[in-house]
Amino acid sequence: MNVHIRNTLARRVVVSFALTAGGLLTSACGGDSLTQSTPQPPRGIVVLDGFIQPGYTFLGDTGTTTTRLPLGPATEFDAGGFTLERDTALAVSSRGAGDLLYVTNVATSANRRLQLPARSNPGRARLFRGSNGQSLIAAALRDSSAIALVSTAGAGAPTITRIANAGVCPTDMFQYDNATWVVDANSNCRVNYAVQGDVRLIRIPSGGTARDTVPLTGVRGSSAAAIVKGDVAYISAGGDASFASFPYTLVTSGAIAKVDLRNRRVQLTRAMPAGTYGAGVKAGLDGFLYVSLYENLSSFNSRIIKLRGDDLATVANGATPWLDLKNAAGAEVRCGSGIADQLGRLHCIANGTGSVTSVIVFSPTYVETRRVTAGQGGVDLGLR
């Protein structure tokens, strides 16, 4: 691996995993099931191209037709992932790329670019419910120890309020039981993202100043994120590593904690396989969790692990903990940002020569059935 590639990978690992827990498309707080009674194919696929040509690439469940929506020049965009809630896609750029929020209607391709507080270093955004049913966008401000609540009316400038004292480095947030819950990565995000301790979940009641903290022992990393399903939150972090020189040094692999929100306690914690880095978790539409990570910090082979939501047990189809993915000829396929649809088909992305991105779809038996070119510099994928 040459020096340029190593440096590019190091930057991408530090920035992308700091922005999202790899992918970290998160599900909204809501019902007890991620599936419908009659499984349906997705209405569409959304790919976020995070570098070279920043923007979204939209494609259908069949065919090769794609539609592209540019978001901005590479100099002002460094998102490592996005949040897709209903037909709204939310992405942010860090302090180095302008502290920007991108709000996109994926059904109409309408996009707004909003300015967040200067040098606040936003790490994630998602939809919130405001008072009187007003829609808000919440953004985690990593360098400000705060959550920004953004409201917009028409084409006017946004109104921004803050929830202060929201941890050392807030990287995600969600609403549950009349409170805002903040995922605190507990890392030095202002300087170098160095891990300071275990990730914490902080509960901030609406209209009050009290703080309740749930420590997540063994969950460490500046990429902490949440998936919420009913009364349960899955909090993940990608691990702790040093990228100061090559070969890179892994301190701790990623982990996932299952938290009982009603009783504010950790039910169980699952460490990722030894030697791996990352824990980008997605809630599959088939009811399982899909974790994207690197096999190691030398080859950076992308892998996907499938877990049961109840006990975080691995669901494997081979001798390794990650899914054994094959093309039609039986050769191994490696891809990241994986998520399954309601039919049990795994969707993922892979960047090839020139960082040209492909969406790859596997059958429920994990044989490649579809491959479509979808933009350049892909970093995340979501299903509508």
Short mmCIF file of C-alpha atoms in Angstrom, two decimals:
data_model
loop_
_atom_site.label_atom_id
_atom_site.label_comp_id
_atom_site.label_asym_id
_atom_site.label_seq_id
_atom_site.Cartn_x
_atom_site.Cartn_y
_atom_site.Cartn_z
CA MET A 1 0.00 0.00 0.00
CA ASN A 2 1.63 3.27 -1.06
CA VAL A 3 1.93 6.35 1.12
CA HIS A 4 -0.79 8.31 -0.67
CA ILE A 5 -3.29 5.49 -0.28
CA ARG A 6 -2.33 5.00 3.36
CA ASN A 7 -2.77 8.68 4.12
CA THR A 8 -6.08 8.80 2.27
CA LEU A 9 -7.33 5.76 4.15
CA ALA A 10 -6.17 7.18 7.46
CA ARG A 11 -8.02 10.45 6.88
CA ARG A 12 -11.11 8.66 5.65
CA VAL A 13 -11.15 6.26 8.59
CA VAL A 14 -10.68 9.01 11.17
CA VAL A 15 -13.13 11.48 9.59
CA SER A 16 -15.76 9.08 8.28
CA PHE A 17 -15.96 6.95 11.39
CA ALA A 18 -15.97 10.09 13.51
CA LEU A 19 -18.89 11.47 11.51
CA THR A 20 -20.90 8.26 11.50
CA ALA A 21 -20.59 4.87 12.95
CA GLY A 22 -19.89 3.70 9.48
CA GLY A 23 -22.77 4.00 7.90
CA LEU A 24 -24.67 4.57 10.32
CA LEU A 25 -28.04 4.99 8.91
CA THR A 26 -30.22 5.07 12.03
CA SER A 27 -33.83 4.09 12.41
CA ALA A 28 -36.32 6.46 14.00
CA CYS A 29 -37.85 5.81 17.39
CA GLY A 30 -41.11 4.02 16.77
CA GLY A 31 -42.82 0.65 16.50
CA ASP A 32 -41.68 -2.73 17.74
CA SER A 33 -41.14 -4.23 14.29
CA LEU A 34 -38.90 -3.30 11.41
CA THR A 35 -40.90 -5.42 8.97
CA GLN A 36 -44.39 -5.36 7.50
CA SER A 37 -46.78 -8.32 7.45
CA THR A 38 -46.30 -8.74 3.70
CA PRO A 39 -42.65 -8.17 2.71
CA GLN A 40 -42.19 -5.73 -0.13
CA PRO A 41 -39.14 -4.74 -2.20
CA PRO A 42 -37.72 -1.27 -1.50
CA ARG A 43 -39.16 1.69 -3.39
CA GLY A 44 -35.65 2.80 -4.19
CA ILE A 45 -31.99 2.86 -3.22
CA VAL A 46 -30.07 5.95 -2.14
CA VAL A 47 -26.27 6.15 -2.30
CA LEU A 48 -24.28 8.99 -0.73
CA ASP A 49 -21.17 9.87 -2.72
CA GLY A 50 -18.98 11.47 -0.10
CA PHE A 51 -15.87 12.49 -2.03
CA ILE A 52 -14.68 13.34 -5.55
CA GLN A 53 -18.26 14.11 -6.69
CA PRO A 54 -20.30 14.71 -3.51
CA GLY A 55 -23.99 14.06 -3.89
CA TYR A 56 -26.70 11.42 -3.94
CA THR A 57 -27.27 8.76 -6.56
CA PHE A 58 -30.82 7.39 -6.74
CA LEU A 59 -31.76 4.08 -8.37
CA GLY A 60 -34.70 1.72 -8.41
CA ASP A 61 -35.08 -1.86 -7.24
CA THR A 62 -34.57 -3.05 -10.83
CA GLY A 63 -32.86 -1.79 -13.96
CA THR A 64 -29.72 0.27 -14.46
CA THR A 65 -31.15 3.80 -14.62
CA THR A 66 -29.71 6.21 -12.06
CA THR A 67 -30.38 9.83 -11.14
CA ARG A 68 -27.74 12.04 -9.61
CA LEU A 69 -28.18 15.01 -7.26
CA PRO A 70 -24.98 17.02 -6.62
CA LEU A 71 -24.63 18.49 -3.12
CA GLY A 72 -21.60 20.73 -3.44
CA PRO A 73 -17.90 20.88 -4.26
CA ALA A 74 -15.56 18.44 -2.54
CA THR A 75 -14.00 21.34 -0.63
CA GLU A 76 -17.19 21.89 1.38
CA PHE A 77 -18.38 18.32 1.81
CA ASP A 78 -16.89 15.50 3.88
CA ALA A 79 -19.90 13.55 5.12
CA GLY A 80 -19.16 9.92 5.87
CA GLY A 81 -22.84 8.95 6.01
CA PHE A 82 -26.42 10.19 6.05
CA THR A 83 -29.70 9.64 7.84
CA LEU A 84 -32.73 8.61 5.79
CA GLU A 85 -36.08 9.04 7.54
CA ARG A 86 -39.11 8.56 5.36
CA ASP A 87 -38.31 10.67 2.26
CA THR A 88 -35.91 13.05 4.00
CA ALA A 89 -32.15 12.56 3.79
CA LEU A 90 -29.93 14.50 6.21
CA ALA A 91 -26.16 14.89 5.90
CA VAL A 92 -23.64 17.23 7.48
CA SER A 93 -20.16 18.55 6.75
CA SER A 94 -17.65 18.99 9.55
CA ARG A 95 -15.89 22.16 10.69
CA GLY A 96 -13.21 21.62 8.03
CA ALA A 97 -15.86 21.78 5.32
CA GLY A 98 -18.00 24.63 6.57
CA ASP A 99 -20.29 23.24 9.32
CA LEU A 100 -23.12 22.65 6.86
CA LEU A 101 -26.43 20.79 6.97
CA TYR A 102 -27.92 19.30 3.81
CA VAL A 103 -31.66 18.58 3.82
CA THR A 104 -32.87 16.59 0.82
CA ASN A 105 -36.28 15.36 -0.27
CA VAL A 106 -35.30 12.18 -2.08
CA ALA A 107 -38.73 11.88 -3.70
CA THR A 108 -38.43 15.24 -5.48
CA SER A 109 -34.62 15.81 -5.40
CA ALA A 110 -35.21 19.17 -3.72
CA ASN A 111 -32.23 20.14 -1.59
CA ARG A 112 -31.42 22.87 0.95
CA ARG A 113 -27.98 23.74 2.25
CA LEU A 114 -28.13 25.32 5.72
CA GLN A 115 -25.41 26.93 7.79
CA LEU A 116 -24.87 25.51 11.27
CA PRO A 117 -22.91 27.39 13.97
CA ALA A 118 -19.32 28.10 12.91
CA ARG A 119 -16.71 25.57 14.04
CA SER A 120 -19.31 23.46 15.79
CA ASN A 121 -18.18 20.36 13.89
CA PRO A 122 -21.56 18.63 13.38
CA GLY A 123 -21.48 14.85 13.43
CA ARG A 124 -25.02 13.67 12.64
CA ALA A 125 -28.50 15.01 12.00
CA ARG A 126 -31.94 13.50 12.28
CA LEU A 127 -35.59 14.50 12.37
CA PHE A 128 -37.15 15.48 15.69
CA ARG A 129 -40.69 16.29 16.78
CA GLY A 130 -41.08 19.84 18.03
CA SER A 131 -43.83 21.46 20.05
CA ASN A 132 -47.27 21.67 18.44
CA GLY A 133 -46.23 19.05 15.92
CA GLN A 134 -43.57 21.30 14.41
CA SER A 135 -40.80 19.43 12.61
CA LEU A 136 -37.25 20.05 13.77
CA ILE A 137 -33.87 18.84 12.67
CA ALA A 138 -31.48 17.93 15.46
CA ALA A 139 -27.74 18.06 14.82
CA ALA A 140 -25.00 16.86 17.15
CA LEU A 141 -22.38 19.63 17.55
CA ARG A 142 -19.27 17.73 18.53
CA ASP A 143 -17.05 20.71 19.30
CA SER A 144 -19.73 22.64 21.18
CA SER A 145 -20.95 19.90 23.56
CA ALA A 146 -24.44 20.74 22.36
CA ILE A 147 -27.39 19.62 20.26
CA ALA A 148 -28.66 22.12 17.71
CA LEU A 149 -32.40 22.22 17.05
CA VAL A 150 -33.01 23.65 13.60
CA SER A 151 -36.40 24.86 12.38
CA THR A 152 -37.13 26.30 8.96
CA ALA A 153 -40.14 28.04 7.44
CA GLY A 154 -40.27 28.12 3.68
CA ALA A 155 -37.08 29.46 2.12
CA GLY A 156 -36.23 31.68 5.08
CA ALA A 157 -33.12 31.43 7.20
CA PRO A 158 -33.25 28.67 9.81
CA THR A 159 -33.87 29.34 13.49
CA ILE A 160 -31.38 27.49 15.67
CA THR A 161 -31.62 26.82 19.39
CA ARG A 162 -29.31 24.65 21.45
CA ILE A 163 -29.40 22.02 24.15
CA ALA A 164 -26.19 22.72 26.06
CA ASN A 165 -24.12 20.48 28.33
CA ALA A 166 -24.70 17.45 26.12
CA GLY A 167 -21.52 15.51 26.79
CA VAL A 168 -17.83 15.74 25.87
CA CYS A 169 -18.42 14.97 22.18
CA PRO A 170 -22.07 14.37 21.26
CA THR A 171 -22.28 12.35 18.05
CA ASP A 172 -25.93 11.29 17.90
CA MET A 173 -29.27 11.93 19.57
CA PHE A 174 -32.86 10.67 19.59
CA GLN A 175 -36.17 11.33 21.34
CA TYR A 176 -37.78 8.89 23.73
CA ASP A 177 -40.31 9.30 26.54
CA ASN A 178 -40.44 13.11 26.61
CA ALA A 179 -36.65 13.44 26.68
CA THR A 180 -33.72 13.91 24.36
CA TRP A 181 -31.14 11.16 24.62
CA VAL A 182 -27.60 12.02 23.55
CA VAL A 183 -24.89 9.58 22.51
CA ASP A 184 -21.65 11.02 23.93
CA ALA A 185 -18.58 9.54 22.22
CA ASN A 186 -16.47 10.79 25.14
CA SER A 187 -13.63 11.67 22.77
CA ASN A 188 -11.48 14.74 22.12
CA CYS A 189 -13.28 15.65 18.91
CA ARG A 190 -12.01 19.25 19.00
CA VAL A 191 -8.41 18.17 18.43
CA ASN A 192 -7.73 14.62 17.26
CA TYR A 193 -10.75 12.45 18.18
CA ALA A 194 -8.69 10.63 20.82
CA VAL A 195 -10.87 8.42 23.00
CA GLN A 196 -11.15 9.67 26.59
CA GLY A 197 -13.22 6.82 28.00
CA ASP A 198 -16.29 4.66 27.44
CA VAL A 199 -19.21 5.98 25.42
CA ARG A 200 -22.12 7.34 27.48
CA LEU A 201 -25.84 7.74 26.90
CA ILE A 202 -27.13 10.98 28.43
CA ARG A 203 -30.85 11.57 29.07
CA ILE A 204 -32.00 15.22 29.03
CA PRO A 205 -35.66 15.65 30.04
CA SER A 206 -37.68 18.19 28.08
CA GLY A 207 -37.91 21.52 29.88
CA GLY A 208 -35.41 20.59 32.57
CA THR A 209 -31.72 20.86 33.37
CA ALA A 210 -31.21 17.44 34.96
CA ARG A 211 -28.92 14.91 33.29
CA ASP A 212 -29.13 11.13 33.71
CA THR A 213 -26.13 9.20 32.42
CA VAL A 214 -25.97 5.54 31.39
CA PRO A 215 -22.31 4.42 31.07
CA LEU A 216 -21.64 1.90 28.30
CA THR A 217 -18.71 -0.09 29.61
CA GLY A 218 -16.50 -1.49 26.86
CA VAL A 219 -18.02 0.63 24.09
CA ARG A 220 -15.33 3.04 22.89
CA GLY A 221 -14.75 5.19 19.83
CA SER A 222 -15.40 8.62 18.36
CA SER A 223 -17.91 7.13 15.92
CA ALA A 224 -20.67 6.39 18.43
CA ALA A 225 -24.23 6.22 17.07
CA ALA A 226 -27.70 4.89 17.93
CA ILE A 227 -30.44 2.78 16.45
CA VAL A 228 -33.75 2.87 18.31
CA LYS A 229 -36.43 0.20 18.15
CA GLY A 230 -39.34 0.62 20.54
CA ASP A 231 -38.00 0.70 24.10
CA VAL A 232 -34.54 -0.49 23.09
CA ALA A 233 -31.53 1.44 21.80
CA TYR A 234 -28.52 -0.16 20.15
CA ILE A 235 -25.49 2.06 20.75
CA SER A 236 -22.42 1.29 18.68
CA ALA A 237 -18.90 2.67 18.43
CA GLY A 238 -16.14 1.70 16.03
CA GLY A 239 -13.29 1.20 18.47
CA ASP A 240 -10.05 2.94 19.36
CA ALA A 241 -7.01 3.06 17.09
CA SER A 242 -3.94 5.17 16.39
CA PHE A 243 -3.40 6.40 12.83
CA ALA A 244 -0.30 8.44 13.63
CA SER A 245 1.95 6.16 11.57
CA PHE A 246 1.73 3.03 9.45
CA PRO A 247 1.20 0.24 10.33
CA TYR A 248 -1.78 1.58 12.26
CA THR A 249 -2.29 0.42 15.83
CA LEU A 250 -5.59 -1.03 17.05
CA VAL A 251 -6.25 -0.41 20.72
CA THR A 252 -9.82 -1.69 21.05
CA SER A 253 -12.24 -3.15 18.52
CA GLY A 254 -15.75 -1.79 18.16
CA ALA A 255 -18.72 -2.86 20.25
CA ILE A 256 -22.51 -2.61 20.48
CA ALA A 257 -24.56 -2.15 23.65
CA LYS A 258 -28.25 -3.00 23.88
CA VAL A 259 -29.91 -0.53 26.25
CA ASP A 260 -33.30 -0.81 27.96
CA LEU A 261 -34.47 2.80 27.69
CA ARG A 262 -37.44 2.45 30.00
CA ASN A 263 -35.30 1.19 32.88
CA ARG A 264 -32.14 3.03 31.78
CA ARG A 265 -29.82 0.05 31.95
CA VAL A 266 -27.54 -1.90 29.65
CA GLN A 267 -28.96 -5.33 28.88
CA LEU A 268 -25.90 -6.73 27.12
CA THR A 269 -22.80 -5.69 25.21
CA ARG A 270 -21.33 -7.37 22.17
CA ALA A 271 -17.69 -6.78 21.15
CA MET A 272 -16.79 -7.03 17.49
CA PRO A 273 -14.32 -9.78 16.44
CA ALA A 274 -10.74 -9.33 17.63
CA GLY A 275 -8.59 -7.32 15.25
CA THR A 276 -11.51 -5.61 13.50
CA TYR A 277 -12.19 -1.89 13.43
CA GLY A 278 -15.54 -0.16 13.00
CA ALA A 279 -19.12 -0.95 13.93
CA GLY A 280 -21.39 0.82 11.47
CA VAL A 281 -24.79 -0.63 12.37
CA LYS A 282 -27.91 -0.55 10.22
CA ALA A 283 -31.36 -1.88 11.08
CA GLY A 284 -32.24 -4.27 8.29
CA LEU A 285 -35.80 -4.23 7.04
CA ASP A 286 -35.81 -8.00 7.65
CA GLY A 287 -35.53 -7.48 11.42
CA PHE A 288 -31.78 -8.14 11.79
CA LEU A 289 -28.88 -5.80 12.48
CA TYR A 290 -26.10 -5.43 9.90
CA VAL A 291 -22.66 -4.26 11.00
CA SER A 292 -20.09 -2.90 8.55
CA LEU A 293 -16.45 -2.96 9.65
CA TYR A 294 -12.87 -3.48 8.53
CA GLU A 295 -11.37 -6.93 8.97
CA ASN A 296 -8.11 -5.30 10.10
CA LEU A 297 -6.11 -2.07 9.84
CA SER A 298 -3.62 -3.37 7.27
CA SER A 299 -5.65 -4.66 4.33
CA PHE A 300 -8.83 -2.73 5.24
CA ASN A 301 -11.01 -5.52 3.86
CA SER A 302 -14.65 -4.46 4.25
CA ARG A 303 -16.86 -7.02 5.98
CA ILE A 304 -20.51 -7.26 7.04
CA ILE A 305 -21.73 -9.06 10.16
CA LYS A 306 -25.37 -10.02 10.68
CA LEU A 307 -26.74 -10.01 14.23
CA ARG A 308 -30.01 -10.92 15.93
CA GLY A 309 -31.56 -7.99 17.73
CA ASP A 310 -32.63 -9.90 20.85
CA ASP A 311 -29.30 -11.36 21.96
CA LEU A 312 -26.84 -9.79 19.47
CA ALA A 313 -25.83 -13.29 18.39
CA THR A 314 -24.07 -13.68 15.05
CA VAL A 315 -26.00 -15.13 12.12
CA ALA A 316 -23.27 -16.51 9.86
CA ASN A 317 -23.32 -18.50 6.64
CA GLY A 318 -19.74 -19.75 6.78
CA ALA A 319 -16.73 -20.33 8.99
CA THR A 320 -16.13 -16.64 9.77
CA PRO A 321 -18.27 -14.27 11.86
CA TRP A 322 -18.86 -12.06 8.80
CA LEU A 323 -21.10 -12.98 5.91
CA ASP A 324 -19.51 -15.02 3.14
CA LEU A 325 -20.59 -13.07 0.04
CA LYS A 326 -20.11 -14.58 -3.43
CA ASN A 327 -20.65 -13.56 -7.04
CA ALA A 328 -22.30 -15.87 -9.55
CA ALA A 329 -18.94 -17.51 -10.31
CA GLY A 330 -18.37 -18.28 -6.62
CA ALA A 331 -15.67 -15.67 -6.04
CA GLU A 332 -15.57 -13.63 -2.84
CA VAL A 333 -17.18 -10.17 -2.85
CA ARG A 334 -16.26 -7.51 -0.28
CA CYS A 335 -18.46 -4.50 0.31
CA GLY A 336 -19.55 -2.16 3.06
CA SER A 337 -22.54 -0.19 4.30
CA GLY A 338 -24.76 -3.27 4.18
CA ILE A 339 -28.50 -3.44 4.81
CA ALA A 340 -31.13 -6.04 3.92
CA ASP A 341 -34.57 -5.34 2.50
CA GLN A 342 -37.79 -7.00 3.67
CA LEU A 343 -37.19 -9.88 1.26
CA GLY A 344 -33.89 -10.70 2.96
CA ARG A 345 -31.74 -9.45 0.08
CA LEU A 346 -28.54 -7.77 1.22
CA HIS A 347 -27.65 -4.44 -0.43
CA CYS A 348 -24.17 -2.93 -0.13
CA ILE A 349 -21.73 -0.65 -1.92
CA ALA A 350 -18.17 -1.11 -3.16
CA ASN A 351 -15.74 1.39 -4.67
CA GLY A 352 -13.61 0.13 -7.55
CA THR A 353 -11.00 1.65 -9.82
CA GLY A 354 -11.15 5.44 -9.72
CA SER A 355 -13.51 5.14 -6.71
CA VAL A 356 -16.39 4.30 -9.07
CA THR A 357 -19.18 3.04 -6.83
CA SER A 358 -21.32 -0.03 -7.41
CA VAL A 359 -24.49 -1.07 -5.64
CA ILE A 360 -24.38 -4.83 -5.16
CA VAL A 361 -27.42 -6.94 -4.26
CA PHE A 362 -27.24 -10.47 -2.90
CA SER A 363 -29.94 -13.13 -2.70
CA PRO A 364 -31.06 -14.39 0.74
CA THR A 365 -28.39 -17.10 0.27
CA TYR A 366 -25.76 -14.37 -0.30
CA VAL A 367 -25.05 -14.90 -3.97
CA GLU A 368 -24.66 -11.72 -6.05
CA THR A 369 -27.71 -11.11 -8.23
CA ARG A 370 -27.30 -7.47 -9.26
CA ARG A 371 -24.53 -4.90 -9.69
CA VAL A 372 -25.22 -1.33 -10.84
CA THR A 373 -22.80 1.59 -11.17
CA ALA A 374 -23.95 4.38 -8.86
CA GLY A 375 -21.80 7.49 -8.73
CA GLN A 376 -18.25 7.92 -7.48
CA GLY A 377 -16.80 7.95 -3.98
CA GLY A 378 -19.72 6.17 -2.30
CA VAL A 379 -19.65 6.14 1.50
CA ASP A 380 -23.17 5.12 2.57
CA LEU A 381 -26.36 3.47 1.33
CA GLY A 382 -29.99 3.48 2.41
CA LEU A 383 -33.25 1.86 1.30
CA ARG A 384 -36.57 3.65 0.92
#
